[in-house]
Amino acid sequence: MSLDWEKIERTDLWKILQKLPKGSLLHASLHAAVDVDYLIETAFSTPGIHVYATRHLASPDDSNEVSFVFQYSSGSAKDTEDKPTMWSATYEPLGLVPLERAASSFPDGGEAGFRAWLKSQCTPKVGFLDYQRRAMPIVNSLLSYEPILRSCLRHVFAQIAADGIGYVEFRHIFNFPYHKQGRDTPEEDYGEWCHAFQDELARFRGTAEGRGFHGVRIIWTSRRSLSNRALSESMTYCVLAKCDYPEVISGFDIVGERDERSLTDLVPILFWFRKQCVEEGLEIPFVFHAGESLRNEDEADQGLFDAILLGSRRICQGLSLHKHPLLIDSIKEKKILVECSPMSDEILGLTDGIQTHPLSVLLSRGVPVSLGTDVPGLLGQNAHILTRQFWQAIHGLDSMGLAGLAMMVENSIRWSCYEDQPTGEWLSDLREGILGEGVRARQLQEWYAEFEKFCEWVTQEFADIEVDEAK
Ligand SMILES: [Zn+2]
């Protein structure tokens, strides 16, 4: 499905949806929220950026197999002047090459060709596997250097606030050591990453465009493909970051491809993580990806059972959920929200389109659902990421109207992990909703007021048309 967004963005329906206060964005990856053009520009304008590859990239076919990433180094260009670059068969694996040199020596069109190639590596159109394997390491390696991280965060915060989003929980995989500005030696943990994050968020909220913005937190995300040892290391970093920057870390998730380790297989180590959290007195709730496939696959379905049993507060994707009435009952009873992203599911080849996406079935069975973006970078453009999902839902589903969208927005606020709460408190707060006394209730009250203003604006601005007509 390719949509003519330029045309769509001129419609009345688009104008209405853009203005709709969208509550929280709960399903989004930080690396995918970064605008690729902006990132490449920033990399080129930041001094000391180098690239390295696990093997030479002399023939174009190699580029899909070899890992190619960025790293800061203060070493002068002179040091590496006569060493072969990764475009030569004599390249020494892992050798650092200054970005400018790698670009200008790119065999297919010099710097311009390199920029185009790099962009294509960050926005593959082939599907999830390629996207994860190629784009994520490239983007995350750049987000591991302080000046680039700060610059990209500023850009991302501005874009999401401009899209009418009030709060975000970004999933992020910490798979590269973090370098502070001008430092060759990486940090031992991710405390400084969290510090820069908190700092930029505070700065953004102090600006005019960030005034109504409630905040952003990070769901620490590990990869299923890791060995138990590597996984426990990642979990330990998570605990350390949470101890020092409790406001930054809101939850824990573990992601990967379906053929990798199942949640069942991971249960022992997840319990180990739980125990570490309890010992440190930390509240890091699970917010798992599960049921990532529409097809009949026992493992994906088993993942749903495990996610529920492990006490996941929300479930991401849940594509196979609609086939299991028992699970649906259990999800409703345990007050678990399903984070749906029909548009990216389609782009990733997991579903055929919004019409066949389980979203409408879940809604009709009374499952709490919210709309997310997951991999906006794949859409080629990152502005208005959530407005596009809303547009697709209202346009693609006959049963969906403004009331349906508003309900999903309300859900997104109710299921936000604004603050650390033990399970009992979380559940009672959820139940009380707007009548509660904490941050959640306040956010709901604020949103109701904003929504009322929005409805007034719609009736004044579009006095002679109806939303259904605008479709
Ligand atoms: Zn996801």
Short mmCIF file of C-alpha atoms and ligand atoms in Angstrom, two decimals:
data_model
loop_
_atom_site.label_atom_id
_atom_site.label_comp_id
_atom_site.label_asym_id
_atom_site.label_seq_id
_atom_site.Cartn_x
_atom_site.Cartn_y
_atom_site.Cartn_z
CA MET A 1 0.00 0.00 0.00
CA SER A 2 1.49 3.33 -0.92
CA LEU A 3 -0.36 6.41 0.15
CA ASP A 4 -0.08 9.84 -1.35
CA TRP A 5 0.63 11.70 1.87
CA GLU A 6 1.03 15.04 0.15
CA LYS A 7 -2.53 14.81 -1.06
CA ILE A 8 -3.80 13.42 2.26
CA GLU A 9 -2.15 16.23 4.18
CA ARG A 10 -4.25 18.77 2.31
CA THR A 11 -7.55 17.21 3.41
CA ASP A 12 -9.83 18.49 6.18
CA LEU A 13 -9.68 15.11 7.89
CA TRP A 14 -5.89 15.38 8.13
CA LYS A 15 -6.13 18.88 9.63
CA ILE A 16 -8.57 17.59 12.22
CA LEU A 17 -6.46 14.56 13.11
CA GLN A 18 -3.29 16.59 13.34
CA LYS A 19 -4.90 18.86 15.88
CA LEU A 20 -6.35 16.01 17.93
CA PRO A 21 -4.55 15.80 21.29
CA LYS A 22 -3.04 12.31 21.03
CA GLY A 23 -2.14 11.45 24.61
CA SER A 24 0.76 9.01 24.88
CA LEU A 25 2.86 7.19 22.33
CA LEU A 26 3.61 3.84 23.97
CA HIS A 27 4.94 1.76 21.11
CA ALA A 28 7.93 3.35 19.42
CA SER A 29 11.64 2.62 19.10
CA LEU A 30 14.00 5.51 19.68
CA HIS A 31 16.29 4.55 16.81
CA ALA A 32 13.33 4.49 14.43
CA ALA A 33 12.06 7.88 15.60
CA VAL A 34 15.26 9.58 14.50
CA ASP A 35 14.96 11.23 11.11
CA VAL A 36 17.56 9.56 8.89
CA ASP A 37 18.43 12.67 6.85
CA TYR A 38 18.88 14.66 10.03
CA LEU A 39 21.04 11.92 11.54
CA ILE A 40 23.35 11.71 8.53
CA GLU A 41 23.69 15.49 8.43
CA THR A 42 24.53 15.52 12.15
CA ALA A 43 27.12 12.76 11.76
CA PHE A 44 28.90 14.73 9.04
CA SER A 45 28.89 17.96 11.03
CA THR A 46 30.21 16.35 14.24
CA PRO A 47 34.02 16.28 14.56
CA GLY A 48 35.76 12.97 15.18
CA ILE A 49 33.17 10.60 13.73
CA HIS A 50 34.71 7.44 12.32
CA VAL A 51 33.29 4.32 10.72
CA TYR A 52 34.34 0.72 10.89
CA ALA A 53 33.16 -2.59 9.47
CA THR A 54 33.51 -6.20 10.55
CA ARG A 55 34.91 -7.02 7.11
CA HIS A 56 35.71 -5.16 3.90
CA LEU A 57 32.86 -3.97 1.70
CA ALA A 58 34.68 -4.17 -1.60
CA SER A 59 31.78 -5.66 -3.52
CA PRO A 60 28.24 -4.31 -3.19
CA ASP A 61 26.87 -7.77 -2.33
CA ASP A 62 28.86 -7.73 0.90
CA SER A 63 26.99 -4.77 2.25
CA ASN A 64 24.09 -6.89 3.49
CA GLU A 65 26.24 -9.29 5.46
CA VAL A 66 28.85 -7.03 6.97
CA SER A 67 28.20 -4.91 10.00
CA PHE A 68 29.03 -1.24 9.35
CA VAL A 69 28.85 1.18 12.28
CA PHE A 70 30.10 4.48 13.69
CA GLN A 71 32.36 5.43 16.56
CA TYR A 72 33.89 8.60 17.92
CA SER A 73 37.69 8.86 17.97
CA SER A 74 39.98 11.83 18.61
CA GLY A 75 42.69 10.29 16.41
CA SER A 76 43.76 12.63 13.61
CA ALA A 77 43.02 11.78 10.00
CA LYS A 78 46.77 11.61 9.41
CA ASP A 79 47.09 8.44 11.50
CA THR A 80 44.94 6.44 9.13
CA GLU A 81 45.84 8.27 5.92
CA ASP A 82 47.58 5.43 4.16
CA LYS A 83 45.47 2.60 5.50
CA PRO A 84 42.96 1.03 3.09
CA THR A 85 39.28 1.89 3.65
CA MET A 86 36.48 -0.67 3.91
CA TRP A 87 35.81 -0.30 0.19
CA SER A 88 39.10 -2.07 -0.49
CA ALA A 89 39.66 -5.84 -0.21
CA THR A 90 42.79 -5.15 1.86
CA TYR A 91 40.83 -3.36 4.63
CA GLU A 92 41.76 -4.51 8.11
CA PRO A 93 38.53 -5.56 9.91
CA LEU A 94 37.37 -3.12 12.63
CA GLY A 95 39.87 -0.47 11.50
CA LEU A 96 38.56 3.07 12.15
CA VAL A 97 38.22 5.26 9.06
CA PRO A 98 37.34 8.98 9.36
CA LEU A 99 33.80 9.52 8.05
CA GLU A 100 34.90 12.12 5.47
CA ARG A 101 37.48 9.73 4.06
CA ALA A 102 35.08 6.78 3.94
CA ALA A 103 32.58 9.01 2.15
CA SER A 104 34.93 10.59 -0.39
CA SER A 105 36.49 7.22 -1.25
CA PHE A 106 33.10 5.52 -1.71
CA PRO A 107 33.45 3.65 -5.02
CA ASP A 108 29.97 4.45 -6.29
CA GLY A 109 29.84 8.24 -6.57
CA GLY A 110 32.01 9.58 -3.75
CA GLU A 111 30.34 11.45 -0.88
CA ALA A 112 26.98 11.90 -2.62
CA GLY A 113 26.89 8.18 -3.43
CA PHE A 114 27.91 7.31 0.11
CA ARG A 115 25.16 9.43 1.65
CA ALA A 116 22.56 7.80 -0.58
CA TRP A 117 23.91 4.34 0.26
CA LEU A 118 23.94 5.09 3.98
CA LYS A 119 20.36 6.31 3.85
CA SER A 120 19.28 3.15 2.03
CA GLN A 121 20.96 1.10 4.78
CA CYS A 122 18.89 2.92 7.41
CA THR A 123 15.57 2.60 5.60
CA PRO A 124 15.41 -0.87 4.08
CA LYS A 125 12.13 -1.71 2.45
CA VAL A 126 12.48 -5.45 2.58
CA GLY A 127 11.15 -6.16 6.03
CA PHE A 128 11.78 -6.51 9.71
CA LEU A 129 14.85 -8.73 9.63
CA ASP A 130 16.83 -6.43 7.40
CA TYR A 131 15.63 -3.42 9.23
CA GLN A 132 16.77 -4.74 12.59
CA ARG A 133 20.05 -6.10 11.35
CA ARG A 134 21.12 -3.12 9.27
CA ALA A 135 19.47 0.07 10.39
CA MET A 136 19.32 -0.35 14.15
CA PRO A 137 23.08 -0.85 14.71
CA ILE A 138 23.94 2.07 12.40
CA VAL A 139 21.56 4.45 14.15
CA ASN A 140 22.30 3.19 17.66
CA SER A 141 26.06 3.45 17.14
CA LEU A 142 25.57 7.13 16.29
CA LEU A 143 23.23 7.65 19.26
CA SER A 144 26.08 6.38 21.46
CA TYR A 145 28.07 9.60 21.07
CA GLU A 146 26.96 12.45 23.31
CA PRO A 147 26.80 15.39 20.83
CA ILE A 148 24.84 13.31 18.29
CA LEU A 149 22.55 11.83 20.95
CA ARG A 150 21.72 15.28 22.31
CA SER A 151 21.14 16.78 18.89
CA CYS A 152 18.89 13.91 17.78
CA LEU A 153 16.91 13.95 21.02
CA ARG A 154 16.17 17.65 20.56
CA HIS A 155 14.95 16.93 17.05
CA VAL A 156 12.85 13.92 18.09
CA PHE A 157 11.25 15.74 21.05
CA ALA A 158 10.28 18.67 18.83
CA GLN A 159 8.74 16.38 16.23
CA ILE A 160 6.64 14.38 18.64
CA ALA A 161 5.39 17.43 20.50
CA ALA A 162 4.44 19.01 17.17
CA ASP A 163 2.39 15.90 16.40
CA GLY A 164 0.16 16.49 19.42
CA ILE A 165 1.76 13.77 21.56
CA GLY A 166 2.01 14.55 25.27
CA TYR A 167 4.12 11.69 26.57
CA VAL A 168 6.26 8.90 25.10
CA GLU A 169 7.83 5.66 26.25
CA PHE A 170 10.58 4.85 23.79
CA ARG A 171 12.04 1.38 23.62
CA HIS A 172 15.80 1.52 23.24
CA ILE A 173 18.48 -1.13 22.84
CA PHE A 174 21.76 -0.18 24.50
CA ASN A 175 24.13 -2.22 22.39
CA PHE A 176 27.07 0.18 21.94
CA PRO A 177 29.28 1.64 24.65
CA TYR A 178 28.53 5.32 25.24
CA HIS A 179 31.15 8.00 24.59
CA LYS A 180 30.93 11.41 26.22
CA GLN A 181 31.87 14.37 24.06
CA GLY A 182 35.56 14.26 23.08
CA ARG A 183 36.29 11.07 25.06
CA ASP A 184 38.00 8.12 23.40
CA THR A 185 37.38 5.85 26.36
CA PRO A 186 33.76 4.74 26.54
CA GLU A 187 31.72 4.96 29.74
CA GLU A 188 31.49 1.83 31.84
CA ASP A 189 27.70 1.95 31.97
CA TYR A 190 24.78 4.02 30.68
CA GLY A 191 24.44 6.52 33.52
CA GLU A 192 25.88 9.31 31.37
CA TRP A 193 23.53 8.40 28.52
CA CYS A 194 20.61 8.77 30.93
CA HIS A 195 22.07 12.02 32.22
CA ALA A 196 22.21 13.51 28.70
CA PHE A 197 18.68 12.26 28.05
CA GLN A 198 17.27 13.80 31.22
CA ASP A 199 19.14 17.01 30.55
CA GLU A 200 17.82 17.40 26.99
CA LEU A 201 14.29 16.56 28.09
CA ALA A 202 14.37 19.23 30.81
CA ARG A 203 15.77 21.73 28.33
CA PHE A 204 13.06 20.93 25.79
CA ARG A 205 10.29 21.24 28.35
CA GLY A 206 11.61 24.70 29.18
CA THR A 207 11.11 25.88 25.58
CA ALA A 208 7.88 27.31 24.13
CA GLU A 209 7.21 24.23 21.97
CA GLY A 210 7.82 21.87 24.88
CA ARG A 211 5.57 23.60 27.39
CA GLY A 212 2.59 21.26 27.18
CA PHE A 213 4.81 18.21 26.84
CA HIS A 214 4.57 15.89 29.82
CA GLY A 215 7.68 13.79 29.29
CA VAL A 216 9.55 10.87 27.79
CA ARG A 217 10.79 7.70 29.45
CA ILE A 218 12.81 4.76 28.19
CA ILE A 219 11.78 1.11 28.16
CA TRP A 220 15.11 -0.68 28.53
CA THR A 221 15.13 -3.23 25.73
CA SER A 222 17.36 -6.29 25.46
CA ARG A 223 17.64 -8.71 22.58
CA ARG A 224 16.40 -12.27 22.67
CA SER A 225 19.33 -13.48 20.62
CA LEU A 226 21.74 -12.78 23.49
CA SER A 227 23.25 -15.58 25.56
CA ASN A 228 22.22 -15.74 29.21
CA ARG A 229 25.52 -14.19 30.19
CA ALA A 230 25.15 -11.23 27.78
CA LEU A 231 21.52 -10.87 28.79
CA SER A 232 22.33 -10.73 32.49
CA GLU A 233 24.95 -8.09 31.68
CA SER A 234 22.36 -6.00 29.82
CA MET A 235 19.93 -6.44 32.74
CA THR A 236 22.61 -5.35 35.21
CA TYR A 237 23.21 -2.17 33.17
CA CYS A 238 19.47 -1.60 33.27
CA VAL A 239 19.39 -1.94 37.07
CA LEU A 240 22.38 0.43 37.40
CA ALA A 241 20.74 3.03 35.14
CA LYS A 242 17.50 2.72 37.08
CA CYS A 243 19.30 3.21 40.42
CA ASP A 244 20.94 6.43 39.25
CA TYR A 245 18.23 7.79 36.93
CA PRO A 246 14.92 6.33 38.13
CA GLU A 247 12.89 8.87 36.15
CA VAL A 248 14.44 7.84 32.84
CA ILE A 249 13.75 4.09 32.92
CA SER A 250 10.07 3.12 32.89
CA GLY A 251 10.08 -0.56 32.01
CA PHE A 252 11.81 -3.58 30.52
CA ASP A 253 11.22 -5.43 27.25
CA ILE A 254 13.01 -8.08 25.30
CA VAL A 255 12.74 -8.15 21.52
CA GLY A 256 13.90 -10.21 18.63
CA GLU A 257 12.87 -12.33 15.75
CA ARG A 258 10.52 -15.22 16.22
CA ASP A 259 13.11 -17.85 15.45
CA GLU A 260 15.22 -16.61 18.34
CA ARG A 261 14.67 -17.56 21.98
CA SER A 262 11.06 -17.71 23.16
CA LEU A 263 9.81 -15.98 26.29
CA THR A 264 9.36 -19.45 27.83
CA ASP A 265 13.04 -20.12 27.37
CA LEU A 266 13.81 -16.78 29.00
CA VAL A 267 11.65 -17.25 32.09
CA PRO A 268 14.54 -18.23 34.43
CA ILE A 269 16.64 -15.20 33.54
CA LEU A 270 13.61 -12.91 33.71
CA PHE A 271 13.01 -14.17 37.25
CA TRP A 272 16.66 -13.48 38.03
CA PHE A 273 16.13 -9.91 36.80
CA ARG A 274 13.01 -9.57 38.95
CA LYS A 275 15.03 -10.67 41.96
CA GLN A 276 17.75 -8.07 41.28
CA CYS A 277 15.08 -5.38 41.09
CA VAL A 278 13.49 -6.49 44.36
CA GLU A 279 16.88 -6.51 46.10
CA GLU A 280 17.61 -2.98 44.93
CA GLY A 281 14.09 -1.85 45.76
CA LEU A 282 13.40 -0.92 42.12
CA GLU A 283 10.17 -1.01 40.17
CA ILE A 284 10.92 -1.91 36.53
CA PRO A 285 7.71 -3.41 35.10
CA PHE A 286 7.65 -5.73 32.09
CA VAL A 287 6.11 -4.40 28.88
CA PHE A 288 6.70 -7.28 26.49
CA HIS A 289 6.42 -7.77 22.77
CA ALA A 290 4.39 -10.96 22.26
CA GLY A 291 2.16 -12.68 19.71
CA GLU A 292 4.04 -11.05 16.86
CA SER A 293 2.54 -13.20 14.14
CA LEU A 294 -0.88 -13.57 12.53
CA ARG A 295 -0.14 -17.10 11.43
CA ASN A 296 -0.79 -20.16 13.52
CA GLU A 297 2.46 -20.48 15.30
CA ASP A 298 2.50 -22.07 18.67
CA GLU A 299 5.51 -20.16 19.79
CA ALA A 300 4.05 -16.74 19.13
CA ASP A 301 0.90 -17.81 20.95
CA GLN A 302 2.86 -19.31 23.80
CA GLY A 303 4.60 -15.95 24.10
CA LEU A 304 1.25 -14.35 24.88
CA PHE A 305 0.57 -16.79 27.72
CA ASP A 306 4.04 -16.15 29.10
CA ALA A 307 3.73 -12.38 28.83
CA ILE A 308 0.47 -12.51 30.80
CA LEU A 309 1.86 -14.89 33.41
CA LEU A 310 4.99 -12.79 33.82
CA GLY A 311 2.80 -9.81 34.67
CA SER A 312 3.40 -7.70 31.56
CA ARG A 313 1.49 -4.42 32.03
CA ARG A 314 1.04 -3.94 28.32
CA ILE A 315 1.59 -6.26 25.37
CA CYS A 316 3.08 -5.03 22.20
CA GLN A 317 1.65 -6.27 18.89
CA GLY A 318 -0.46 -9.24 20.10
CA LEU A 319 -1.32 -10.07 16.50
CA SER A 320 -2.34 -13.65 17.28
CA LEU A 321 -4.38 -12.67 20.32
CA HIS A 322 -7.74 -12.47 18.53
CA LYS A 323 -7.66 -16.24 17.92
CA HIS A 324 -7.72 -17.06 21.63
CA PRO A 325 -10.94 -16.15 23.45
CA LEU A 326 -9.49 -17.35 26.74
CA LEU A 327 -6.45 -15.11 26.42
CA ILE A 328 -8.67 -12.18 25.52
CA ASP A 329 -10.67 -12.70 28.70
CA SER A 330 -7.52 -12.97 30.72
CA ILE A 331 -6.04 -9.80 29.20
CA LYS A 332 -9.23 -7.89 29.99
CA GLU A 333 -9.40 -9.25 33.49
CA LYS A 334 -5.76 -8.47 34.23
CA LYS A 335 -6.13 -5.01 32.72
CA ILE A 336 -3.42 -5.38 30.10
CA LEU A 337 -3.33 -2.95 27.19
CA VAL A 338 -2.40 -4.06 23.67
CA GLU A 339 -0.14 -1.68 21.76
CA CYS A 340 -1.16 -1.95 18.10
CA SER A 341 0.69 -0.44 15.16
CA PRO A 342 -1.23 -1.56 12.06
CA MET A 343 0.73 0.60 9.69
CA SER A 344 4.16 -0.66 10.63
CA ASP A 345 2.88 -4.25 10.92
CA GLU A 346 1.91 -3.93 7.29
CA ILE A 347 5.19 -2.36 6.24
CA LEU A 348 7.08 -5.10 8.06
CA GLY A 349 5.08 -7.70 6.17
CA LEU A 350 3.33 -9.06 9.29
CA THR A 351 -0.19 -8.25 8.05
CA ASP A 352 -1.80 -7.51 4.69
CA GLY A 353 -3.33 -4.22 5.66
CA ILE A 354 -5.52 -2.40 8.12
CA GLN A 355 -8.68 -4.21 6.98
CA THR A 356 -7.31 -7.59 7.99
CA HIS A 357 -5.42 -6.30 11.03
CA PRO A 358 -6.76 -7.74 14.32
CA LEU A 359 -7.18 -4.20 15.71
CA SER A 360 -10.90 -4.03 14.92
CA VAL A 361 -11.53 -7.50 16.38
CA LEU A 362 -9.72 -6.58 19.59
CA LEU A 363 -11.70 -3.35 19.86
CA SER A 364 -15.01 -5.11 19.28
CA ARG A 365 -14.20 -7.61 22.04
CA GLY A 366 -13.49 -4.83 24.47
CA VAL A 367 -9.72 -5.27 24.71
CA PRO A 368 -7.98 -2.02 25.71
CA VAL A 369 -5.91 -0.94 22.71
CA SER A 370 -3.75 2.05 21.89
CA LEU A 371 -2.15 3.07 18.60
CA GLY A 372 1.62 3.22 18.24
CA THR A 373 4.15 3.84 15.53
CA ASP A 374 6.84 1.21 16.06
CA VAL A 375 9.15 1.82 13.11
CA PRO A 376 8.35 5.24 11.65
CA GLY A 377 11.77 5.46 10.00
CA LEU A 378 10.50 2.85 7.58
CA LEU A 379 7.80 5.20 6.44
CA GLY A 380 10.47 7.44 5.02
CA GLN A 381 9.48 10.48 7.02
CA ASN A 382 9.17 11.07 10.70
CA ALA A 383 7.05 14.19 11.01
CA HIS A 384 3.44 13.52 12.07
CA ILE A 385 4.21 9.90 12.86
CA LEU A 386 1.16 9.33 15.00
CA THR A 387 -1.23 11.44 12.93
CA ARG A 388 -0.56 9.04 10.07
CA GLN A 389 -1.52 6.01 12.15
CA PHE A 390 -4.71 7.77 13.21
CA TRP A 391 -5.49 8.72 9.65
CA GLN A 392 -5.03 5.16 8.47
CA ALA A 393 -7.21 3.76 11.26
CA ILE A 394 -10.11 6.14 10.69
CA HIS A 395 -9.82 5.86 6.94
CA GLY A 396 -9.29 2.11 6.69
CA LEU A 397 -11.80 0.85 9.24
CA ASP A 398 -15.50 1.40 8.69
CA SER A 399 -16.26 1.03 12.35
CA MET A 400 -13.71 3.64 13.38
CA GLY A 401 -14.75 7.23 14.05
CA LEU A 402 -13.55 10.07 16.19
CA ALA A 403 -15.03 8.41 19.27
CA GLY A 404 -13.00 5.25 18.62
CA LEU A 405 -9.81 7.24 18.21
CA ALA A 406 -10.53 9.21 21.37
CA MET A 407 -11.03 5.98 23.29
CA MET A 408 -7.62 4.72 22.16
CA VAL A 409 -6.04 8.02 23.17
CA GLU A 410 -7.66 7.77 26.58
CA ASN A 411 -6.30 4.22 26.88
CA SER A 412 -2.80 5.40 26.02
CA ILE A 413 -2.91 7.85 28.91
CA ARG A 414 -4.39 5.35 31.35
CA TRP A 415 -1.72 2.76 30.56
CA SER A 416 1.25 5.15 30.65
CA CYS A 417 3.97 4.37 33.21
CA TYR A 418 4.31 8.02 34.27
CA GLU A 419 5.76 7.04 37.61
CA ASP A 420 7.04 3.93 39.34
CA GLN A 421 4.20 2.03 40.98
CA PRO A 422 4.14 -1.43 42.54
CA THR A 423 1.62 -3.74 40.87
CA GLY A 424 -1.18 -3.24 43.40
CA GLU A 425 -0.96 0.51 43.20
CA TRP A 426 -0.72 0.41 39.40
CA LEU A 427 -3.90 -1.67 39.17
CA SER A 428 -5.95 0.40 41.58
CA ASP A 429 -4.75 3.58 39.87
CA LEU A 430 -5.80 2.11 36.50
CA ARG A 431 -9.22 1.23 37.86
CA GLU A 432 -9.77 4.64 39.37
CA GLY A 433 -8.72 6.33 36.14
CA ILE A 434 -9.75 9.95 36.08
CA LEU A 435 -11.13 9.74 39.63
CA GLY A 436 -7.71 8.84 41.06
CA GLU A 437 -5.37 11.21 42.80
CA GLY A 438 -2.03 10.75 41.04
CA VAL A 439 -0.33 11.84 37.83
CA ARG A 440 -2.51 9.55 35.70
CA ALA A 441 -5.75 11.12 36.87
CA ARG A 442 -4.32 14.60 36.34
CA GLN A 443 -3.18 13.71 32.82
CA LEU A 444 -6.63 12.32 32.04
CA GLN A 445 -8.32 15.44 33.37
CA GLU A 446 -6.02 17.65 31.31
CA TRP A 447 -6.66 15.58 28.21
CA TYR A 448 -10.45 15.77 28.66
CA ALA A 449 -10.21 19.55 28.83
CA GLU A 450 -7.98 19.64 25.74
CA PHE A 451 -10.26 17.25 23.90
CA GLU A 452 -13.28 19.42 24.63
CA LYS A 453 -11.46 22.44 23.29
CA PHE A 454 -10.49 20.41 20.24
CA CYS A 455 -14.13 19.40 19.63
CA GLU A 456 -15.20 23.03 19.89
CA TRP A 457 -12.53 23.98 17.38
CA VAL A 458 -13.73 21.26 14.98
CA THR A 459 -17.36 22.37 15.16
CA GLN A 460 -16.41 25.99 14.58
CA GLU A 461 -13.84 25.41 11.88
CA PHE A 462 -15.78 22.78 9.98
CA ALA A 463 -19.33 23.86 10.76
CA ASP A 464 -20.68 22.59 7.46
CA ILE A 465 -18.99 19.19 7.14
CA GLU A 466 -19.06 16.02 9.16
CA VAL A 467 -16.07 13.83 9.95
CA ASP A 468 -17.59 10.91 8.07
CA GLU A 469 -17.96 13.09 5.02
CA ALA A 470 -14.34 14.17 5.26
CA LYS A 471 -13.36 10.53 4.81
ZN ZN B 1 7.64 -3.13 18.40
#
